[in-house]
PDB file of C-alpha atoms in Angstrom:
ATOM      1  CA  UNK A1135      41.894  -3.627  44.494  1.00 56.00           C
ATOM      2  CA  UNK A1136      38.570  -4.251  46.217  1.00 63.00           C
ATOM      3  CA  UNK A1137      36.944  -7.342  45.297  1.00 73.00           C
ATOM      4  CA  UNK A1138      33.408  -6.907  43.823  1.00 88.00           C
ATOM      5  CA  UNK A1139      30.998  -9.331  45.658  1.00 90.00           C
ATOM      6  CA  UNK A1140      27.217  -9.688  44.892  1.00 96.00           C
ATOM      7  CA  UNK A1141      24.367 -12.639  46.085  1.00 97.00           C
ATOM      8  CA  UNK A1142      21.352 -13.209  43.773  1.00 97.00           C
ATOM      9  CA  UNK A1143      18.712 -15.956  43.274  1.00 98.00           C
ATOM     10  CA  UNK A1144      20.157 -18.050  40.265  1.00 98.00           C
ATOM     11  CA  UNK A1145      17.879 -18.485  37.512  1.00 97.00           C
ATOM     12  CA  UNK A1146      17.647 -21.383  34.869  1.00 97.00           C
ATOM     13  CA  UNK A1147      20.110 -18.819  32.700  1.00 96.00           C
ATOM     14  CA  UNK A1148      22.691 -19.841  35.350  1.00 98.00           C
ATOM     15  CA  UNK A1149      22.759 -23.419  34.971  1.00 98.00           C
ATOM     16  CA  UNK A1150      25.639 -24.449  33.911  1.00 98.00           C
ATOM     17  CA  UNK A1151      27.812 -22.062  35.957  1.00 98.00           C
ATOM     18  CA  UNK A1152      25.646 -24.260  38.978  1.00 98.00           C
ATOM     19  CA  UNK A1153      26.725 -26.678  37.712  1.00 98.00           C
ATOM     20  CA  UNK A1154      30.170 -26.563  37.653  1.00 98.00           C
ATOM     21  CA  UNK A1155      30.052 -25.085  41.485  1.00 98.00           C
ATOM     22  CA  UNK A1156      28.294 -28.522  42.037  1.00 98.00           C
ATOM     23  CA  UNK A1157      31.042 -30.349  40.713  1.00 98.00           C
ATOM     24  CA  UNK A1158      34.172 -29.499  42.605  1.00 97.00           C
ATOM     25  CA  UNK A1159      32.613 -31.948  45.433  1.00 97.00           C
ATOM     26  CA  UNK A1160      30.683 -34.510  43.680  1.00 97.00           C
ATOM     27  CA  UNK A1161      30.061 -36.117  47.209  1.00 97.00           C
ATOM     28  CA  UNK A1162      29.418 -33.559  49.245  1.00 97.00           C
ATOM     29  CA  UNK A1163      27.114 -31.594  46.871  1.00 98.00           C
ATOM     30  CA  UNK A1164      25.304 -35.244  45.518  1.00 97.00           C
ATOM     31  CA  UNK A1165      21.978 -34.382  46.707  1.00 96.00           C
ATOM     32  CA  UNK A1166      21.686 -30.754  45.844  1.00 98.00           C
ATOM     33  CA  UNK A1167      23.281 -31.847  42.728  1.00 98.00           C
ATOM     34  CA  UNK A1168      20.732 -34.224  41.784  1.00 97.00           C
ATOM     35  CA  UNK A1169      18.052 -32.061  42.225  1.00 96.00           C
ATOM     36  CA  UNK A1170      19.414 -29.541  40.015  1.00 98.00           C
ATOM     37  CA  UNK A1171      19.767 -31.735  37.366  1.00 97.00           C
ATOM     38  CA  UNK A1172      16.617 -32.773  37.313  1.00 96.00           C
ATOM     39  CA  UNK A1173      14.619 -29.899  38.060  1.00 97.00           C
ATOM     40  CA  UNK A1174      17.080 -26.932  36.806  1.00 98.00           C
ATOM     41  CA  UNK A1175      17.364 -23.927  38.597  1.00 98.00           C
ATOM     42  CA  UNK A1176      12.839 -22.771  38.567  1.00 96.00           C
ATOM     43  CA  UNK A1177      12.100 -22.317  42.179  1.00 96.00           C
ATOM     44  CA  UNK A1178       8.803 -24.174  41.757  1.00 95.00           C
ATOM     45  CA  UNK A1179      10.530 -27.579  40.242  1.00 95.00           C
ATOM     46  CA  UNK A1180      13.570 -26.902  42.384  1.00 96.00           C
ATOM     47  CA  UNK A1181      11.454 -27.089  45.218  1.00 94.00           C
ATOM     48  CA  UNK A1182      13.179 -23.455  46.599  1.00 96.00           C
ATOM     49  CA  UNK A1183      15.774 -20.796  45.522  1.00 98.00           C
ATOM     50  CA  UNK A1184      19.281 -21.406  44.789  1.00 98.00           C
ATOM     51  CA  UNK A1185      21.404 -18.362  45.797  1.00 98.00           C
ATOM     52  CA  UNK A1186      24.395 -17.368  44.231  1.00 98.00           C
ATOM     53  CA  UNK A1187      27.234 -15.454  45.395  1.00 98.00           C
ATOM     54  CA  UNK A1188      29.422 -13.940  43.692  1.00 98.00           C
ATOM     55  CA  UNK A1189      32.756 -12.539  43.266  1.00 95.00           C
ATOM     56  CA  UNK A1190      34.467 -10.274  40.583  1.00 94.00           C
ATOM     57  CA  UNK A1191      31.735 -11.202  38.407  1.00 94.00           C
ATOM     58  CA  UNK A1192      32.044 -15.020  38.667  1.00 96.00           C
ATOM     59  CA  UNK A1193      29.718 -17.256  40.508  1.00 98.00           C
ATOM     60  CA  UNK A1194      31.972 -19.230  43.644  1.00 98.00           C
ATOM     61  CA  UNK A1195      29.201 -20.351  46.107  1.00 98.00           C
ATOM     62  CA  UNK A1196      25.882 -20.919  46.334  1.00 98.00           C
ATOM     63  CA  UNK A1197      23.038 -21.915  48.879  1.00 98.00           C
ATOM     64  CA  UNK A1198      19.942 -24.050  48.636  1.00 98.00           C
ATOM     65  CA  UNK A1199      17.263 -22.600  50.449  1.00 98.00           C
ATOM     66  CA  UNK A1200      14.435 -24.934  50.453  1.00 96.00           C
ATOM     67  CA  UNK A1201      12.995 -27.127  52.723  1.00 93.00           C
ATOM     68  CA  UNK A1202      16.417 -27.575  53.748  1.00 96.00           C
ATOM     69  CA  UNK A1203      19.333 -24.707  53.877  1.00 98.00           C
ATOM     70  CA  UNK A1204      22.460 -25.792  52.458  1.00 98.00           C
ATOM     71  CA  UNK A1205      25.105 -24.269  51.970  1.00 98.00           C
ATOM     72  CA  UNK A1206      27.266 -25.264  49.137  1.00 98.00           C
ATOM     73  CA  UNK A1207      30.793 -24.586  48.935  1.00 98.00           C
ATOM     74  CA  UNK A1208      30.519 -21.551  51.096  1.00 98.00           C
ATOM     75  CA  UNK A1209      33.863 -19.432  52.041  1.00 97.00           C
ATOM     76  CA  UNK A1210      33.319 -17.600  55.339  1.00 97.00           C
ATOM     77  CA  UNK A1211      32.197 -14.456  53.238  1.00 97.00           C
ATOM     78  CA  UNK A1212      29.417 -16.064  51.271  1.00 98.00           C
ATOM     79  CA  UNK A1213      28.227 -17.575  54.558  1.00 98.00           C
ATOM     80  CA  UNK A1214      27.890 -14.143  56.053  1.00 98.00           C
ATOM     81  CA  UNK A1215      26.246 -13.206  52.973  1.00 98.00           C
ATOM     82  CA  UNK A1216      23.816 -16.165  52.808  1.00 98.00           C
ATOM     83  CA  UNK A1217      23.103 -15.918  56.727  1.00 98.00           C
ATOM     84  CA  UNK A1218      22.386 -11.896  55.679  1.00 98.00           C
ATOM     85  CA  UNK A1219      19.531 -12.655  53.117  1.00 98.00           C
ATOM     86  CA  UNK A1220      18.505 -15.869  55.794  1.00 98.00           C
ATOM     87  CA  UNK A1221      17.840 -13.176  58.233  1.00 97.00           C
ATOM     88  CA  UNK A1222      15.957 -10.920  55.667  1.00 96.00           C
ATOM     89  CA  UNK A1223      13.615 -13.516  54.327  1.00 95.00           C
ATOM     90  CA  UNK A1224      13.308 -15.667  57.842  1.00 96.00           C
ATOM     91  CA  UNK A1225      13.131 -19.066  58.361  1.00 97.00           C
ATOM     92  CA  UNK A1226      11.027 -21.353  55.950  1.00 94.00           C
ATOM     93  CA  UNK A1227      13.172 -24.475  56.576  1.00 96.00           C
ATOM     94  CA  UNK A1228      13.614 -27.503  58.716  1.00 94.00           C
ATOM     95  CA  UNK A1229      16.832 -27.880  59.085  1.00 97.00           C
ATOM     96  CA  UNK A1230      20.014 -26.857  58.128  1.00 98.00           C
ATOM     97  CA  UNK A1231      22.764 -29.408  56.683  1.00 98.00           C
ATOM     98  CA  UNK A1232      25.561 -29.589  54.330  1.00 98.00           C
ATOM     99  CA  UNK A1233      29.688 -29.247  55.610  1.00 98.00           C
ATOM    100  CA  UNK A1234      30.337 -29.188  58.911  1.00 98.00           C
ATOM    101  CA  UNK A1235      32.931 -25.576  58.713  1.00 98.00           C
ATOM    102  CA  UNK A1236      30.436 -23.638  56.755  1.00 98.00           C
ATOM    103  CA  UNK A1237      27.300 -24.980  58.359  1.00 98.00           C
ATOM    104  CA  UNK A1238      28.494 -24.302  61.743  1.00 98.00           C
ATOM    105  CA  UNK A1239      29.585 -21.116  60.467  1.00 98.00           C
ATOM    106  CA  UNK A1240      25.953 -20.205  59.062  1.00 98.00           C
ATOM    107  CA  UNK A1241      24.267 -21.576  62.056  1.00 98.00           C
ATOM    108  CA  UNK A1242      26.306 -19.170  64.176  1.00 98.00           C
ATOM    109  CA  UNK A1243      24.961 -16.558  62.476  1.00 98.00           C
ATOM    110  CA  UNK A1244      21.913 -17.759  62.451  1.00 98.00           C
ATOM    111  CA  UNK A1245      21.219 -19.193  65.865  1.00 98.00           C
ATOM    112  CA  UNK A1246      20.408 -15.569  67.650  1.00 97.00           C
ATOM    113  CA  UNK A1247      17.250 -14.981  65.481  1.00 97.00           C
ATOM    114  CA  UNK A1248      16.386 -18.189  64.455  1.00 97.00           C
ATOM    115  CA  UNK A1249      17.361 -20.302  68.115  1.00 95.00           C
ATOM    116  CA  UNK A1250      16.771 -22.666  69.759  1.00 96.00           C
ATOM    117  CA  UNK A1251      17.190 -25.381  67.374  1.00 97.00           C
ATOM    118  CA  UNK A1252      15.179 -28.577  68.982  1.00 96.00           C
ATOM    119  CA  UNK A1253      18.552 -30.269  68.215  1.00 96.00           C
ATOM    120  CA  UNK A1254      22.620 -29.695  66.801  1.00 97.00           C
ATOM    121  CA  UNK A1255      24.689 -32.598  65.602  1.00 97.00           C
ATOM    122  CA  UNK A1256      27.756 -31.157  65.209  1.00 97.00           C
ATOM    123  CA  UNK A1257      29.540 -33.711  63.309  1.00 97.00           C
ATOM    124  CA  UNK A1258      28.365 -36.475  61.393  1.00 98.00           C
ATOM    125  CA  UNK A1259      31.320 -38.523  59.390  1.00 98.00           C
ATOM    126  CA  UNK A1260      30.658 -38.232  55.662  1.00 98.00           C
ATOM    127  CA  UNK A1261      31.635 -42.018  54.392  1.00 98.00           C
ATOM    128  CA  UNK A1262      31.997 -43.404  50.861  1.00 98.00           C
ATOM    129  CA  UNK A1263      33.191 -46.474  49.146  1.00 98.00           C
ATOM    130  CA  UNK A1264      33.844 -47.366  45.407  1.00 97.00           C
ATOM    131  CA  UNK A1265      33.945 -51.381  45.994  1.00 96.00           C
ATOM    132  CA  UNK A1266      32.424 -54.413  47.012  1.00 95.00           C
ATOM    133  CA  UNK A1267      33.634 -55.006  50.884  1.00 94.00           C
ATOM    134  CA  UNK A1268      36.095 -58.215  50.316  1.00 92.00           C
ATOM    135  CA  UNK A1269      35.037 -60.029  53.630  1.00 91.00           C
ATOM    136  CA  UNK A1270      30.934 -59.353  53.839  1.00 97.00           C
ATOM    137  CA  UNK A1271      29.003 -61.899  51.123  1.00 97.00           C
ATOM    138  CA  UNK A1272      25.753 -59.703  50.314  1.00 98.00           C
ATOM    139  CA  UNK A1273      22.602 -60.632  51.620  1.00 98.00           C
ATOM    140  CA  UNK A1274      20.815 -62.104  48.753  1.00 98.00           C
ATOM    141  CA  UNK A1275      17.338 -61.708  50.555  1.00 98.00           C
ATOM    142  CA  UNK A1276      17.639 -57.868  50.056  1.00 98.00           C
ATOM    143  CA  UNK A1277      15.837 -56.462  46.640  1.00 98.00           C
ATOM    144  CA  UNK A1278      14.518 -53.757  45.438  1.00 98.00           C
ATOM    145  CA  UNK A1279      11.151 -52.414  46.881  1.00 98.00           C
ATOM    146  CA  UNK A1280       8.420 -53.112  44.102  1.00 97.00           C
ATOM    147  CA  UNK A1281       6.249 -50.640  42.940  1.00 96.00           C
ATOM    148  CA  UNK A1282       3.109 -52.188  44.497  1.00 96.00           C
ATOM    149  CA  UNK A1283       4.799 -52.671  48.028  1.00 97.00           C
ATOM    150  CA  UNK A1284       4.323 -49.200  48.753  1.00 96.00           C
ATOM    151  CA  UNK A1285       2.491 -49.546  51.936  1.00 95.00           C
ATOM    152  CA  UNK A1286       5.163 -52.417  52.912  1.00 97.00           C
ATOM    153  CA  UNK A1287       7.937 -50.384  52.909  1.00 98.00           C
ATOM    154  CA  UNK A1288       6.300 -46.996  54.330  1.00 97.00           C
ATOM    155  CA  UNK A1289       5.706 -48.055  58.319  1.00 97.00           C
ATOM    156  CA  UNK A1290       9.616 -49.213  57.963  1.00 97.00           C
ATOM    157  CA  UNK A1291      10.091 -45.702  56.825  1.00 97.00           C
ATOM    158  CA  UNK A1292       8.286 -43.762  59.473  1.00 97.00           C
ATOM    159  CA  UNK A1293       9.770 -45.611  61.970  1.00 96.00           C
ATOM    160  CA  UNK A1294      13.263 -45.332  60.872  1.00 96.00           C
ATOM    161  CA  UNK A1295      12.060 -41.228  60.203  1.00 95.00           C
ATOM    162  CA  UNK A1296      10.834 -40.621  63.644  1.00 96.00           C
ATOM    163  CA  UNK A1297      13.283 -42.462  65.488  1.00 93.00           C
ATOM    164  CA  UNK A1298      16.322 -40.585  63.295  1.00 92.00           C
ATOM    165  CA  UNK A1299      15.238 -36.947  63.541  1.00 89.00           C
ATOM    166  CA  UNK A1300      12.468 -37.113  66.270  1.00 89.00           C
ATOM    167  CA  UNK A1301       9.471 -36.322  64.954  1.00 91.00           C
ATOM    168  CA  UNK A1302       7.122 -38.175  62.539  1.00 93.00           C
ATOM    169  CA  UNK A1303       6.784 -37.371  59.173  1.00 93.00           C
ATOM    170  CA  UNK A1304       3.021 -37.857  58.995  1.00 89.00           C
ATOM    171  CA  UNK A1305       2.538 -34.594  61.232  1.00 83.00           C
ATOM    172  CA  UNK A1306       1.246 -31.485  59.403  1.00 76.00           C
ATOM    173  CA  UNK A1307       0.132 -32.596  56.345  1.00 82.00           C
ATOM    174  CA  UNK A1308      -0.609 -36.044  57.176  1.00 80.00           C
ATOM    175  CA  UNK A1309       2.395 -37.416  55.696  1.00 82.00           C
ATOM    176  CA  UNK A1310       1.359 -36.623  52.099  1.00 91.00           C
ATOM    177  CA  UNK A1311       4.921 -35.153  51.055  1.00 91.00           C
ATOM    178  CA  UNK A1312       6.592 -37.853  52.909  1.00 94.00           C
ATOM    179  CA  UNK A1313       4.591 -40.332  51.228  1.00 94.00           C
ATOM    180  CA  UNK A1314       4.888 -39.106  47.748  1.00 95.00           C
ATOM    181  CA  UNK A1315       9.333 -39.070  48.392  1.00 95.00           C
ATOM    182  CA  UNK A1316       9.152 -42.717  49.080  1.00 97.00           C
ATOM    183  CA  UNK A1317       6.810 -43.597  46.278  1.00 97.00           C
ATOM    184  CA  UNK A1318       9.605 -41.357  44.304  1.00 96.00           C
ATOM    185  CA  UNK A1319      11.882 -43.708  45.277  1.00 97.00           C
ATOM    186  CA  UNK A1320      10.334 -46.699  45.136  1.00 98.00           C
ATOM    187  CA  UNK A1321       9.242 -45.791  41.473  1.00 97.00           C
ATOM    188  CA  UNK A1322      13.076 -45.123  40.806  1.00 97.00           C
ATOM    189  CA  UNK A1323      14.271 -48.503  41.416  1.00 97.00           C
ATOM    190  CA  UNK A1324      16.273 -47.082  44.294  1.00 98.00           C
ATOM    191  CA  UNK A1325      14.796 -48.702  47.826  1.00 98.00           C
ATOM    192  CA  UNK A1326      16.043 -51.360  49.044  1.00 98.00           C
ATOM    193  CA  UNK A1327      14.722 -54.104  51.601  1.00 98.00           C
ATOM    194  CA  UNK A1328      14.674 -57.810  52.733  1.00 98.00           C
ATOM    195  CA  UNK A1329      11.230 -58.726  54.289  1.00 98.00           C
ATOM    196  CA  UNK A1330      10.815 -61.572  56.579  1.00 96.00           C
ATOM    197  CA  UNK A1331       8.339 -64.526  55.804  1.00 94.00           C
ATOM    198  CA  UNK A1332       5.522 -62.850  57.116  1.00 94.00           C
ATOM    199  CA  UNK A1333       6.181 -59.856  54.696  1.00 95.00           C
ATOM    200  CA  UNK A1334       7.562 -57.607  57.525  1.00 96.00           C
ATOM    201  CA  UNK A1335      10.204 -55.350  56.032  1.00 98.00           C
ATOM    202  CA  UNK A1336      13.671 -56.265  58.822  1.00 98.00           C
ATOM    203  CA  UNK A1337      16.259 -54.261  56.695  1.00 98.00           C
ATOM    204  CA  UNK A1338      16.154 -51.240  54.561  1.00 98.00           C
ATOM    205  CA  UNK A1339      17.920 -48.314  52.905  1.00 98.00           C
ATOM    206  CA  UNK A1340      17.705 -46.141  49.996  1.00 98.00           C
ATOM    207  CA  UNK A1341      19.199 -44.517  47.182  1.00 98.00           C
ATOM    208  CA  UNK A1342      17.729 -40.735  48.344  1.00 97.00           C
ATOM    209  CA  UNK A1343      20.383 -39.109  45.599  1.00 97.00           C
ATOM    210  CA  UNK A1344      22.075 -40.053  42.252  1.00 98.00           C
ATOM    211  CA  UNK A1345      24.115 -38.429  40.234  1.00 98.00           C
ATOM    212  CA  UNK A1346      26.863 -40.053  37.492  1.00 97.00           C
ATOM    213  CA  UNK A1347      29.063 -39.639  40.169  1.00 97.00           C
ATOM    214  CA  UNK A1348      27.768 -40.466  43.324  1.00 98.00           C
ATOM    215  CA  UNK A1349      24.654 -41.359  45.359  1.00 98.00           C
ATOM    216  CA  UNK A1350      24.172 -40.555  48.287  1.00 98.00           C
ATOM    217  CA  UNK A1351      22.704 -43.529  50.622  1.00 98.00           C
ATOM    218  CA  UNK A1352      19.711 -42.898  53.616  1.00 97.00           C
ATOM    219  CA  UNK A1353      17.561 -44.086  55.719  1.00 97.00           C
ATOM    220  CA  UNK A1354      19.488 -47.308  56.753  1.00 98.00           C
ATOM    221  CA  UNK A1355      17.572 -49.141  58.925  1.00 98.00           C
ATOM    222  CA  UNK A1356      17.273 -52.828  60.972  1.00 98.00           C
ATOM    223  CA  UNK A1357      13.898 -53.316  62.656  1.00 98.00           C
ATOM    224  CA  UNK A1358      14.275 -53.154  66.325  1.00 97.00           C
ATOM    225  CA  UNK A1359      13.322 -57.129  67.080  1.00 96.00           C
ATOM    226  CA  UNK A1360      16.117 -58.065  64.794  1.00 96.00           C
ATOM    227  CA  UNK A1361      18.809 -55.831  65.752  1.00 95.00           C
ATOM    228  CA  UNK A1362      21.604 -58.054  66.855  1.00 94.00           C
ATOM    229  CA  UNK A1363      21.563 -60.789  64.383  1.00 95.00           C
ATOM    230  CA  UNK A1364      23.659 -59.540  61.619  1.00 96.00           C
ATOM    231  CA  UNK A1365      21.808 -58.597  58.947  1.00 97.00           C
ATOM    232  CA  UNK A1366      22.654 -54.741  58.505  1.00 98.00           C
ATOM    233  CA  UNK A1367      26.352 -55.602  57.040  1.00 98.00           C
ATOM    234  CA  UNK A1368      25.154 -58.022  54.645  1.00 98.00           C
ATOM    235  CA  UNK A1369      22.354 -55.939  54.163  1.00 98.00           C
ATOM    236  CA  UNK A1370      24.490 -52.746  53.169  1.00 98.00           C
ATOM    237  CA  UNK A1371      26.972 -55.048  51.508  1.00 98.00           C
ATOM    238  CA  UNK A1372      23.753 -56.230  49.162  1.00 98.00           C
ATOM    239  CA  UNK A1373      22.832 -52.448  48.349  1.00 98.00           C
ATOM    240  CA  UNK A1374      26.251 -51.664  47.377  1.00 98.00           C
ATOM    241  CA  UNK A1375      25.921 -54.206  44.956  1.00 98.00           C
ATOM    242  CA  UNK A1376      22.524 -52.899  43.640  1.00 98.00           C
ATOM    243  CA  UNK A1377      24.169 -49.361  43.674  1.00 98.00           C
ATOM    244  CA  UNK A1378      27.400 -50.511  41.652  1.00 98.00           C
ATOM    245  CA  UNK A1379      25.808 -52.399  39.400  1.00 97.00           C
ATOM    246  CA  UNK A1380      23.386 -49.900  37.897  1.00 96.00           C
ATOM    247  CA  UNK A1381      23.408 -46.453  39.958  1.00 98.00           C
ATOM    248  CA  UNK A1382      26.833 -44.969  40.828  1.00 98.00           C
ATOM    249  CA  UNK A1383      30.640 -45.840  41.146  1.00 98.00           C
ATOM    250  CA  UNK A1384      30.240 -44.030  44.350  1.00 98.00           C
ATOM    251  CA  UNK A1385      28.576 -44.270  47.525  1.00 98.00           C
ATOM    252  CA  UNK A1386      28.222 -42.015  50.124  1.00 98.00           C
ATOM    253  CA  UNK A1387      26.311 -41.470  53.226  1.00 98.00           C
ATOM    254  CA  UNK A1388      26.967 -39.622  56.316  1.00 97.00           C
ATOM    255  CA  UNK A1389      26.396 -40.951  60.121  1.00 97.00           C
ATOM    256  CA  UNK A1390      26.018 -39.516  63.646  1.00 96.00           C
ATOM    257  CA  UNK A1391      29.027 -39.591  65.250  1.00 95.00           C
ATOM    258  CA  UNK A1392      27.273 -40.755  68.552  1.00 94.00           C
ATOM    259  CA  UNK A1393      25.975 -43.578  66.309  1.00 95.00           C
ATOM    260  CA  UNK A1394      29.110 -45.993  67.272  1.00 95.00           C
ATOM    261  CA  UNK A1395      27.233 -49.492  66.024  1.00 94.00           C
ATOM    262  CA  UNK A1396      26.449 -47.961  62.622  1.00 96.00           C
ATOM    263  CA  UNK A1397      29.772 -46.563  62.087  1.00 97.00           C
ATOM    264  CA  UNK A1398      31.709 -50.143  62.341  1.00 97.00           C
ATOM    265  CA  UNK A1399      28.972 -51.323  59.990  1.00 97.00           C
ATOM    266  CA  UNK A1400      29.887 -49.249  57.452  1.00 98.00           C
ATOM    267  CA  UNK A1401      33.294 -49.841  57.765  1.00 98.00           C
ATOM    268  CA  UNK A1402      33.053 -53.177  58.125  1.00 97.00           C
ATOM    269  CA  UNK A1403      31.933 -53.205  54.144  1.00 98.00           C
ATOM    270  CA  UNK A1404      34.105 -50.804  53.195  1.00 97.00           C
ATOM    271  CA  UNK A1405      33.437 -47.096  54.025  1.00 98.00           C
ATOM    272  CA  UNK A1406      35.934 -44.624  54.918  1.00 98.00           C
ATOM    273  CA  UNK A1407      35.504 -41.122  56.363  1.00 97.00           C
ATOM    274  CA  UNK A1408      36.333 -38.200  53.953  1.00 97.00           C
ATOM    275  CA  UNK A1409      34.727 -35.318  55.477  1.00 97.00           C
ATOM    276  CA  UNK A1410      32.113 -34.707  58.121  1.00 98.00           C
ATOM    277  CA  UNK A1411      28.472 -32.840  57.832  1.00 98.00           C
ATOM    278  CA  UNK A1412      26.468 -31.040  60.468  1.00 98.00           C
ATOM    279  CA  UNK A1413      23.088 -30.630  61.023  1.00 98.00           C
ATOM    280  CA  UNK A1414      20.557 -28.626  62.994  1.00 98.00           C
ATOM    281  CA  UNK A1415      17.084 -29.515  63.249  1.00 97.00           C
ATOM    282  CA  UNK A1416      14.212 -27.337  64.158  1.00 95.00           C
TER     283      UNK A1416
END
C-alpha cells in the first residue's frame, strides 16, 4: 500500500506533535527547539513558518523556514518535499543550516535556482560535553555580560560576526536586529566575557540556545591581540561552568572543520564530536 504523504505550515494546534519531532535530537534540534518553546508555532512570534511533513497521517519531519532554513529531521522524501515548496515560495533566507545529510541534500536541490551561494561549509563537527574538563581550571576573570555593558560587549560581537560569516551585521538595517539578539542575550544571563583592565572585552561566547536539555554555545571568540596566550580554554572551561551550573546538562556547539585551533580547544575541555552540520551562506 501507497504511503499517504502531505507538507503543510504547522499551526499552534500542532504543538505538541512539534514537539515531540524536536525531541528525538535534543542537540541537533536545540535551537529550533528553543524557539518553539518560547514562541509556539505563530509565524509572527516564531519569527517564520514551520513546515510539516507528513506521512500516513502522522507528522515525521519538519522545516524551519525563517531567516534561516532548517531542516529538521528530514528523510530524503521530506527534503524533496521541503526543497518543492522552497522553490515555490523563493528564497527569503540567509542561509541554510541544520545536519549535514539532509542539508546537503536540500541544498542540492536547491542550488540550481537559488545558486551561487557566496559560501558552502560542508561539514562542521557538531561537539558536546556534559562535564567540567578535568585538566583546564576555569578562568575566573570570565562573567556574565551585565545588562548595562551592552555597548561593551557589541564591537566584540561584530567583530567575531563579520570575521565568522563575512559580512557585518550592521549592513541593511543598521544592525538594529543584530543589536536587539545580543541585548536578548545579555538580558538572559547567557553572554559571557572577561574584559581586560582597560574594559576591552579579550574573550567571549554565548549561550545563543537553551533548552532543559541542551544549549547550544556561539560566537566563541579571543580578540585578535591576545590570541596566543591561552585564554580561550580557560575561557570555555569558565562558561561550561556558568552553563552547568544554571543553564543545561548539555553543551553543544558546532565548528568549521577548517577551524583546526578551535577544534583542539574544545577538546581540550572536554568536547567530543557526535555529528556534523553544514551550512551555506548567501
Amino acid at each position: 500500500m501507497l504511503t499517504q504523504t502531505t507538507i503543510r505550515v504547522l499551526e499552534p494546534s500542532d504543538l505538541n506533535a512539534a514537539l515531540a519531532v524536536l525531541g528525538r535530537d535534543p542537540v541537533a534540534n536545540a535551537f529550533v527547539t528553543a524557539r518553539v518553546e518560547v514562541a509556539g508555532l505563530d509565524p509572527w512570534r516564531l519569527g517564520g513558518e514551520m513546515w510539516g511533513w507528513y506521512a500516513d497521517g502522522m507528522l515525521e519531519s519538519m522545516c524551519y523556514a525563517g531567516a534561516n532554513l532548517v531542516p529538521i529531521c528530514a528523510t530524503p522524501e521530506a527534503v524533496r518535499a521541503f526543497a518543492d515548496r522552497a522553490r515555490a515560495v523563493g528564497r527569503r533566507c540567509s542561509s541554510i543550516v541544520g545536519p549535514a545529510g539532509p542539508t546537503a541534500q536540500l541544498w542540492q536541490r536547491l542550488e540550481p535556482s537559488w545558486g551561487p551561494a557566496r559560501e558552502v561549509r560542508a561539514r562542521q563537527p557538531l561537539m558536546v560535553a556534559d562535564r567540567l574538563p578535568a585538566g583546564v581550571t576555569p578562568d575566573p576573570h570570565v562573567r556574565r555580560v551585565r545588562k548595562n555593558e551592552l555597548e561593551t560587549i557589541m564591537p566584540a560581537c561584530v567583530a567575531m560576526f563579520t570575521e565568522e560569516v563575512g559580512v557585518s551585521p550592521l549592513a541593511g538595517d543598521g544592525g538594529l536586529l543584530y543589536q536587539a539578539r545580543v541585548a536578548e542575550l545579555v538580558g538572559a544571563g547567557r553572554s559571557f566575557a572577561r574584559l581586560d583592565s582597560g574594559g576591552r572585552v579579550v574573550f567571549k561566547a554565548e549561550v545563543g540556545a537553551a533548552t532543559a536539555q541542551a544549549c547550544q554555545i556561539q560566537g566563541v571568540w579571543v580578540a585578535p591581540e591576545y590570541r596566543g596566550r591561552g585564554l580561550a580554554a580557560p575561557g570555555m572551561a569558565a562558561v561550561l561552568r556558568h552553563v552547568f551550573t544554571d543553564i543545561a546538562p548539555l553543551a553543544s556547539l558546532y565548528v568549521n572543520d577548517f577551524n583546526v585551533a578551535a577544534r583542539a580547544v574544545y577538546r581540550r575541555v572536554g568536547f567530543r564530536e557526535v555529528g556534523a552540520f553544514m551550512s551555506v551562506l548567501f
